[in-house]
Amino acid sequence: MLTARIAVIASGGGTNLQALIDARGRGELKSGQIALVIADKAGVKAIDRANAAGIACMVIPRREPEFEEKVLSALAEHNIDMVILAGFLGIFSGGFIRKFHGPVINIHPALIPSFCGKGFYGLRVHQAALDYGVKVTGATVHYASEVVDGGKIILQKAVDVLPGDTPEILQRRVMEQAEWVLLPQAAELVSAQIIREKESNI
Ligand code: GRF
């Protein structure tokens, strides 16, 4: 079966990467396969998860010069159709988004347009939600663009904020109930679209 070749770019624990791997294993991500994992720093758990799943993995340090050029070369070498930013803490330039021929999608741990944009990442997002006193938060999968967290929204899922929540407790609930559900669903939607386009070009 024709599948879209996916590259996942991660910076840390890789739980969103693991959700994609598990969804592929359950047959829920059938139109796409994870062909490459790029970690933007060495020693992160995402690398272990890629290795355990037998997925090609490389480290391209984000802070080194030519980071974006090196990523673009790796994507080309592996014939990647689509990029998934999964717990990626960097920000790609508009130039990168334009130079890569396919879709780049990102998971954000809030309901965009709330608690997003520059400086809103990881626990800071959940701290902001708690500080504001929202009763519902959640996660968003969207197309990456040159505007941080600004691209077209693909999927969203709401999660209750409960009394006594700390940023850590809320983060975990958003990951379990929203991120790890949405990202594989979005990956399948976009992969299926890529396959339809490929088949119509045959
Ligand atoms: C999570 O807070 C996720 O929402 C954000 O990055 C953090 C770690 O994700 N995108 P992961 O475990 O590395 O996938």
PDB file of C-alpha atoms and ligand atoms in Angstrom:
ATOM      1  CA  MET A   1       0.000   0.000   0.000  1.00  0.00           C
ATOM      2  CA  LEU A   2       1.290   3.482  -0.885  1.00  0.00           C
ATOM      3  CA  THR A   3       2.068   5.386   2.308  1.00  0.00           C
ATOM      4  CA  ALA A   4       3.197   8.907   3.061  1.00  0.00           C
ATOM      5  CA  ARG A   5       6.736   9.048   4.471  1.00  0.00           C
ATOM      6  CA  ILE A   6       6.689  11.002   7.723  1.00  0.00           C
ATOM      7  CA  ALA A   7       9.577  12.630   9.597  1.00  0.00           C
ATOM      8  CA  VAL A   8       8.992  13.431  13.260  1.00  0.00           C
ATOM      9  CA  ILE A   9      11.093  16.196  14.824  1.00  0.00           C
ATOM     10  CA  ALA A  10      11.337  16.101  18.623  1.00  0.00           C
ATOM     11  CA  SER A  11      13.247  17.809  21.419  1.00  0.00           C
ATOM     12  CA  GLY A  12      12.481  15.805  24.535  1.00  0.00           C
ATOM     13  CA  GLY A  13      10.500  12.940  26.014  1.00  0.00           C
ATOM     14  CA  GLY A  14       8.927  11.916  22.721  1.00  0.00           C
ATOM     15  CA  THR A  15       5.558  10.879  24.171  1.00  0.00           C
ATOM     16  CA  ASN A  16       3.835  12.337  21.107  1.00  0.00           C
ATOM     17  CA  LEU A  17       6.237  10.372  18.901  1.00  0.00           C
ATOM     18  CA  GLN A  18       5.336   7.279  20.915  1.00  0.00           C
ATOM     19  CA  ALA A  19       1.636   7.955  20.357  1.00  0.00           C
ATOM     20  CA  LEU A  20       2.306   7.977  16.602  1.00  0.00           C
ATOM     21  CA  ILE A  21       4.340   4.762  16.796  1.00  0.00           C
ATOM     22  CA  ASP A  22       1.623   3.034  18.835  1.00  0.00           C
ATOM     23  CA  ALA A  23      -1.139   4.265  16.503  1.00  0.00           C
ATOM     24  CA  ARG A  24       0.795   2.824  13.537  1.00  0.00           C
ATOM     25  CA  GLY A  25       1.068  -0.459  15.432  1.00  0.00           C
ATOM     26  CA  ARG A  26      -2.687  -0.510  16.072  1.00  0.00           C
ATOM     27  CA  GLY A  27      -3.403   0.146  12.404  1.00  0.00           C
ATOM     28  CA  GLU A  28      -4.880   3.587  13.130  1.00  0.00           C
ATOM     29  CA  LEU A  29      -2.113   5.361  11.202  1.00  0.00           C
ATOM     30  CA  LYS A  30      -2.317   3.356   7.987  1.00  0.00           C
ATOM     31  CA  SER A  31      -1.735   6.010   5.311  1.00  0.00           C
ATOM     32  CA  GLY A  32       1.572   7.167   6.768  1.00  0.00           C
ATOM     33  CA  GLN A  33       4.729   5.564   8.089  1.00  0.00           C
ATOM     34  CA  ILE A  34       7.346   7.204  10.298  1.00  0.00           C
ATOM     35  CA  ALA A  35      10.444   6.948   8.112  1.00  0.00           C
ATOM     36  CA  LEU A  36      12.707   9.248  10.123  1.00  0.00           C
ATOM     37  CA  VAL A  37      13.029  10.802  13.579  1.00  0.00           C
ATOM     38  CA  ILE A  38      15.162  13.907  14.015  1.00  0.00           C
ATOM     39  CA  ALA A  39      16.100  14.939  17.548  1.00  0.00           C
ATOM     40  CA  ASP A  40      17.428  18.469  17.895  1.00  0.00           C
ATOM     41  CA  LYS A  41      19.696  17.481  20.766  1.00  0.00           C
ATOM     42  CA  ALA A  42      21.482  14.311  21.891  1.00  0.00           C
ATOM     43  CA  GLY A  43      20.444  12.175  24.831  1.00  0.00           C
ATOM     44  CA  VAL A  44      16.688  12.779  24.720  1.00  0.00           C
ATOM     45  CA  LYS A  45      14.182   9.964  25.257  1.00  0.00           C
ATOM     46  CA  ALA A  46      12.668  10.466  21.818  1.00  0.00           C
ATOM     47  CA  ILE A  47      15.848   8.888  20.412  1.00  0.00           C
ATOM     48  CA  ASP A  48      15.394   5.801  22.572  1.00  0.00           C
ATOM     49  CA  ARG A  49      11.786   5.515  21.434  1.00  0.00           C
ATOM     50  CA  ALA A  50      12.808   5.716  17.754  1.00  0.00           C
ATOM     51  CA  ASN A  51      15.539   3.108  18.242  1.00  0.00           C
ATOM     52  CA  ALA A  52      13.190   0.770  20.112  1.00  0.00           C
ATOM     53  CA  ALA A  53      10.745   1.036  17.204  1.00  0.00           C
ATOM     54  CA  GLY A  54      13.492   0.437  14.616  1.00  0.00           C
ATOM     55  CA  ILE A  55      12.990   3.859  13.032  1.00  0.00           C
ATOM     56  CA  ALA A  56      15.922   5.696  11.440  1.00  0.00           C
ATOM     57  CA  CYS A  57      16.987   8.434  13.825  1.00  0.00           C
ATOM     58  CA  MET A  58      19.496  11.272  13.699  1.00  0.00           C
ATOM     59  CA  VAL A  59      20.544  14.144  15.938  1.00  0.00           C
ATOM     60  CA  ILE A  60      20.801  17.576  14.333  1.00  0.00           C
ATOM     61  CA  PRO A  61      21.623  20.059  17.125  1.00  0.00           C
ATOM     62  CA  ARG A  62      19.269  23.025  16.872  1.00  0.00           C
ATOM     63  CA  ARG A  63      21.842  25.455  18.159  1.00  0.00           C
ATOM     64  CA  GLU A  64      24.414  24.606  15.503  1.00  0.00           C
ATOM     65  CA  PRO A  65      24.717  26.785  12.404  1.00  0.00           C
ATOM     66  CA  GLU A  66      22.895  25.632   9.281  1.00  0.00           C
ATOM     67  CA  PHE A  67      20.359  23.712  11.390  1.00  0.00           C
ATOM     68  CA  GLU A  68      17.498  24.270   8.963  1.00  0.00           C
ATOM     69  CA  GLU A  69      19.630  23.444   5.918  1.00  0.00           C
ATOM     70  CA  LYS A  70      20.761  20.197   7.568  1.00  0.00           C
ATOM     71  CA  VAL A  71      17.177  19.260   8.370  1.00  0.00           C
ATOM     72  CA  LEU A  72      16.055  20.001   4.804  1.00  0.00           C
ATOM     73  CA  SER A  73      18.882  17.795   3.444  1.00  0.00           C
ATOM     74  CA  ALA A  74      17.912  14.929   5.754  1.00  0.00           C
ATOM     75  CA  LEU A  75      14.265  15.225   4.688  1.00  0.00           C
ATOM     76  CA  ALA A  76      15.277  15.097   1.024  1.00  0.00           C
ATOM     77  CA  GLU A  77      17.659  12.157   1.549  1.00  0.00           C
ATOM     78  CA  HIS A  78      14.835  10.180   3.180  1.00  0.00           C
ATOM     79  CA  ASN A  79      12.189  11.166   0.593  1.00  0.00           C
ATOM     80  CA  ILE A  80       9.988  12.652   3.306  1.00  0.00           C
ATOM     81  CA  ASP A  81       6.469  13.750   2.337  1.00  0.00           C
ATOM     82  CA  MET A  82       5.404  15.347   5.615  1.00  0.00           C
ATOM     83  CA  VAL A  83       6.955  16.686   8.819  1.00  0.00           C
ATOM     84  CA  ILE A  84       5.375  16.359  12.267  1.00  0.00           C
ATOM     85  CA  LEU A  85       6.714  18.643  15.014  1.00  0.00           C
ATOM     86  CA  ALA A  86       6.099  16.561  18.149  1.00  0.00           C
ATOM     87  CA  GLY A  87       7.335  18.224  21.302  1.00  0.00           C
ATOM     88  CA  PHE A  88       9.723  20.278  19.182  1.00  0.00           C
ATOM     89  CA  LEU A  89      10.849  23.333  21.133  1.00  0.00           C
ATOM     90  CA  GLY A  90      12.368  25.239  18.240  1.00  0.00           C
ATOM     91  CA  ILE A  91      10.732  27.551  15.737  1.00  0.00           C
ATOM     92  CA  PHE A  92      11.294  26.996  12.012  1.00  0.00           C
ATOM     93  CA  SER A  93      11.592  30.068   9.837  1.00  0.00           C
ATOM     94  CA  GLY A  94       9.089  30.882   7.120  1.00  0.00           C
ATOM     95  CA  GLY A  95      11.894  30.081   4.687  1.00  0.00           C
ATOM     96  CA  PHE A  96      12.094  26.509   5.964  1.00  0.00           C
ATOM     97  CA  ILE A  97       8.327  26.043   5.682  1.00  0.00           C
ATOM     98  CA  ARG A  98       8.400  27.350   2.101  1.00  0.00           C
ATOM     99  CA  LYS A  99      11.466  25.298   1.087  1.00  0.00           C
ATOM    100  CA  PHE A 100      10.009  22.009   2.296  1.00  0.00           C
ATOM    101  CA  HIS A 101       7.607  20.808  -0.421  1.00  0.00           C
ATOM    102  CA  GLY A 102       5.116  19.091   1.894  1.00  0.00           C
ATOM    103  CA  PRO A 103       2.961  19.839   4.945  1.00  0.00           C
ATOM    104  CA  VAL A 104       4.505  20.586   8.343  1.00  0.00           C
ATOM    105  CA  ILE A 105       2.112  20.011  11.240  1.00  0.00           C
ATOM    106  CA  ASN A 106       2.548  20.857  14.926  1.00  0.00           C
ATOM    107  CA  ILE A 107       0.872  19.884  18.184  1.00  0.00           C
ATOM    108  CA  HIS A 108       0.244  22.692  20.667  1.00  0.00           C
ATOM    109  CA  PRO A 109      -0.948  21.945  24.225  1.00  0.00           C
ATOM    110  CA  ALA A 110      -3.762  24.525  24.301  1.00  0.00           C
ATOM    111  CA  LEU A 111      -6.849  25.495  22.309  1.00  0.00           C
ATOM    112  CA  ILE A 112      -5.349  27.979  19.832  1.00  0.00           C
ATOM    113  CA  PRO A 113      -5.808  31.003  19.796  1.00  0.00           C
ATOM    114  CA  SER A 114      -5.563  30.734  23.588  1.00  0.00           C
ATOM    115  CA  PHE A 115      -2.194  30.483  25.303  1.00  0.00           C
ATOM    116  CA  CYS A 116      -0.095  30.240  22.162  1.00  0.00           C
ATOM    117  CA  GLY A 117       2.596  32.129  20.317  1.00  0.00           C
ATOM    118  CA  LYS A 118       6.108  33.097  21.288  1.00  0.00           C
ATOM    119  CA  GLY A 119       7.101  31.901  24.771  1.00  0.00           C
ATOM    120  CA  PHE A 120       4.116  29.568  25.197  1.00  0.00           C
ATOM    121  CA  TYR A 121       5.552  26.055  25.344  1.00  0.00           C
ATOM    122  CA  GLY A 122       5.619  23.078  27.738  1.00  0.00           C
ATOM    123  CA  LEU A 123       4.512  23.800  31.307  1.00  0.00           C
ATOM    124  CA  ARG A 124       4.303  27.546  30.653  1.00  0.00           C
ATOM    125  CA  VAL A 125       1.176  26.949  28.581  1.00  0.00           C
ATOM    126  CA  HIS A 126      -0.597  25.149  31.433  1.00  0.00           C
ATOM    127  CA  GLN A 127       0.599  27.680  34.010  1.00  0.00           C
ATOM    128  CA  ALA A 128      -0.951  30.445  31.879  1.00  0.00           C
ATOM    129  CA  ALA A 129      -4.239  28.529  31.626  1.00  0.00           C
ATOM    130  CA  LEU A 130      -4.355  28.048  35.404  1.00  0.00           C
ATOM    131  CA  ASP A 131      -3.399  31.684  36.035  1.00  0.00           C
ATOM    132  CA  TYR A 132      -6.228  32.831  33.787  1.00  0.00           C
ATOM    133  CA  GLY A 133      -8.677  30.489  35.481  1.00  0.00           C
ATOM    134  CA  VAL A 134     -10.059  28.806  32.367  1.00  0.00           C
ATOM    135  CA  LYS A 135     -12.332  25.805  33.056  1.00  0.00           C
ATOM    136  CA  VAL A 136     -11.509  24.101  29.762  1.00  0.00           C
ATOM    137  CA  THR A 137      -8.242  23.802  27.898  1.00  0.00           C
ATOM    138  CA  GLY A 138      -6.987  21.157  25.472  1.00  0.00           C
ATOM    139  CA  ALA A 139      -4.721  20.649  22.478  1.00  0.00           C
ATOM    140  CA  THR A 140      -4.549  21.771  18.869  1.00  0.00           C
ATOM    141  CA  VAL A 141      -2.922  20.239  15.814  1.00  0.00           C
ATOM    142  CA  HIS A 142      -2.275  22.836  13.129  1.00  0.00           C
ATOM    143  CA  TYR A 143      -0.218  23.464  10.030  1.00  0.00           C
ATOM    144  CA  ALA A 144       3.027  25.198  10.926  1.00  0.00           C
ATOM    145  CA  SER A 145       3.557  28.556   9.293  1.00  0.00           C
ATOM    146  CA  GLU A 146       5.972  31.454   9.602  1.00  0.00           C
ATOM    147  CA  VAL A 147       3.753  32.721  12.421  1.00  0.00           C
ATOM    148  CA  VAL A 148       4.371  30.804  15.672  1.00  0.00           C
ATOM    149  CA  ASP A 149       1.280  28.613  16.262  1.00  0.00           C
ATOM    150  CA  GLY A 150      -0.380  30.590  13.483  1.00  0.00           C
ATOM    151  CA  GLY A 151      -1.142  28.068  10.736  1.00  0.00           C
ATOM    152  CA  LYS A 152      -4.537  26.590   9.780  1.00  0.00           C
ATOM    153  CA  ILE A 153      -6.069  24.451  12.504  1.00  0.00           C
ATOM    154  CA  ILE A 154      -6.552  20.760  11.665  1.00  0.00           C
ATOM    155  CA  LEU A 155      -8.012  19.241  14.867  1.00  0.00           C
ATOM    156  CA  GLN A 156      -8.717  20.332  18.449  1.00  0.00           C
ATOM    157  CA  LYS A 157      -9.811  18.476  21.570  1.00  0.00           C
ATOM    158  CA  ALA A 158     -11.026  20.001  24.855  1.00  0.00           C
ATOM    159  CA  VAL A 159      -9.947  18.836  28.316  1.00  0.00           C
ATOM    160  CA  ASP A 160     -11.448  19.907  31.671  1.00  0.00           C
ATOM    161  CA  VAL A 161      -9.379  21.912  34.128  1.00  0.00           C
ATOM    162  CA  LEU A 162     -10.064  20.466  37.603  1.00  0.00           C
ATOM    163  CA  PRO A 163      -9.838  22.043  41.068  1.00  0.00           C
ATOM    164  CA  GLY A 164      -6.394  21.549  42.525  1.00  0.00           C
ATOM    165  CA  ASP A 165      -4.717  21.121  39.158  1.00  0.00           C
ATOM    166  CA  THR A 166      -1.056  21.985  39.042  1.00  0.00           C
ATOM    167  CA  PRO A 167       0.678  22.698  35.707  1.00  0.00           C
ATOM    168  CA  GLU A 168       2.183  19.199  35.834  1.00  0.00           C
ATOM    169  CA  ILE A 169      -1.152  17.471  36.501  1.00  0.00           C
ATOM    170  CA  LEU A 170      -2.896  19.499  33.806  1.00  0.00           C
ATOM    171  CA  GLN A 171      -0.092  18.863  31.295  1.00  0.00           C
ATOM    172  CA  ARG A 172      -0.391  15.139  31.850  1.00  0.00           C
ATOM    173  CA  ARG A 173      -4.163  15.183  31.389  1.00  0.00           C
ATOM    174  CA  VAL A 174      -3.889  17.256  28.200  1.00  0.00           C
ATOM    175  CA  MET A 175      -1.238  14.890  26.832  1.00  0.00           C
ATOM    176  CA  GLU A 176      -3.198  11.715  27.696  1.00  0.00           C
ATOM    177  CA  GLN A 177      -6.684  12.909  26.733  1.00  0.00           C
ATOM    178  CA  ALA A 178      -5.897  15.247  23.862  1.00  0.00           C
ATOM    179  CA  GLU A 179      -2.389  15.284  22.379  1.00  0.00           C
ATOM    180  CA  TRP A 180      -1.848  11.558  22.124  1.00  0.00           C
ATOM    181  CA  VAL A 181      -5.322  11.152  20.578  1.00  0.00           C
ATOM    182  CA  LEU A 182      -5.228  14.094  18.176  1.00  0.00           C
ATOM    183  CA  LEU A 183      -1.760  13.762  16.704  1.00  0.00           C
ATOM    184  CA  PRO A 184      -2.242  10.279  15.232  1.00  0.00           C
ATOM    185  CA  GLN A 185      -5.667  11.304  13.924  1.00  0.00           C
ATOM    186  CA  ALA A 186      -4.211  14.388  12.255  1.00  0.00           C
ATOM    187  CA  ALA A 187      -1.263  12.398  10.892  1.00  0.00           C
ATOM    188  CA  GLU A 188      -3.709   9.941   9.294  1.00  0.00           C
ATOM    189  CA  LEU A 189      -5.860  12.739   7.820  1.00  0.00           C
ATOM    190  CA  VAL A 190      -2.904  14.538   6.250  1.00  0.00           C
ATOM    191  CA  SER A 191      -1.189  11.319   5.130  1.00  0.00           C
ATOM    192  CA  ALA A 192      -4.367  10.145   3.391  1.00  0.00           C
ATOM    193  CA  GLN A 193      -4.543  13.496   1.600  1.00  0.00           C
ATOM    194  CA  ILE A 194      -0.927  13.079   0.437  1.00  0.00           C
ATOM    195  CA  ILE A 195      -1.672   9.566  -0.852  1.00  0.00           C
ATOM    196  CA  ARG A 196      -4.727  10.805  -2.761  1.00  0.00           C
ATOM    197  CA  GLU A 197      -2.596  13.483  -4.387  1.00  0.00           C
ATOM    198  CA  LYS A 198       0.132  10.931  -5.224  1.00  0.00           C
ATOM    199  CA  GLU A 199      -2.410   8.515  -6.728  1.00  0.00           C
ATOM    200  CA  SER A 200      -4.038  11.227  -8.809  1.00  0.00           C
ATOM    201  CA  ASN A 201      -0.609  12.077 -10.229  1.00  0.00           C
ATOM    202  CA  ILE A 202       0.085   8.499 -11.339  1.00  0.00           C
TER     203      ILE A 202
HETATM  204  C1  GRF B   1       4.361  18.482  25.675  1.00  0.00           C
HETATM  205  O1  GRF B   1       3.981  19.481  26.607  1.00  0.00           O
HETATM  206  C2  GRF B   1       3.717  18.772  24.362  1.00  0.00           C
HETATM  207  O2  GRF B   1       2.471  19.391  24.540  1.00  0.00           O
HETATM  208  C3  GRF B   1       4.625  19.769  23.741  1.00  0.00           C
HETATM  209  O3  GRF B   1       5.940  19.331  24.123  1.00  0.00           O
HETATM  210  C4  GRF B   1       5.849  18.643  25.394  1.00  0.00           C
HETATM  211  C5  GRF B   1       6.582  17.335  25.390  1.00  0.00           C
HETATM  212  O4  GRF B   1       6.111  16.555  24.334  1.00  0.00           O
HETATM  213  N1  GRF B   1       4.391  19.830  22.336  1.00  0.00           N
HETATM  214  P1  GRF B   1       6.803  15.108  24.018  1.00  0.00           P
HETATM  215  O5  GRF B   1       6.584  14.244  25.227  1.00  0.00           O
HETATM  216  O6  GRF B   1       8.280  15.355  23.790  1.00  0.00           O
HETATM  217  O7  GRF B   1       6.101  14.590  22.803  1.00  0.00           O
END
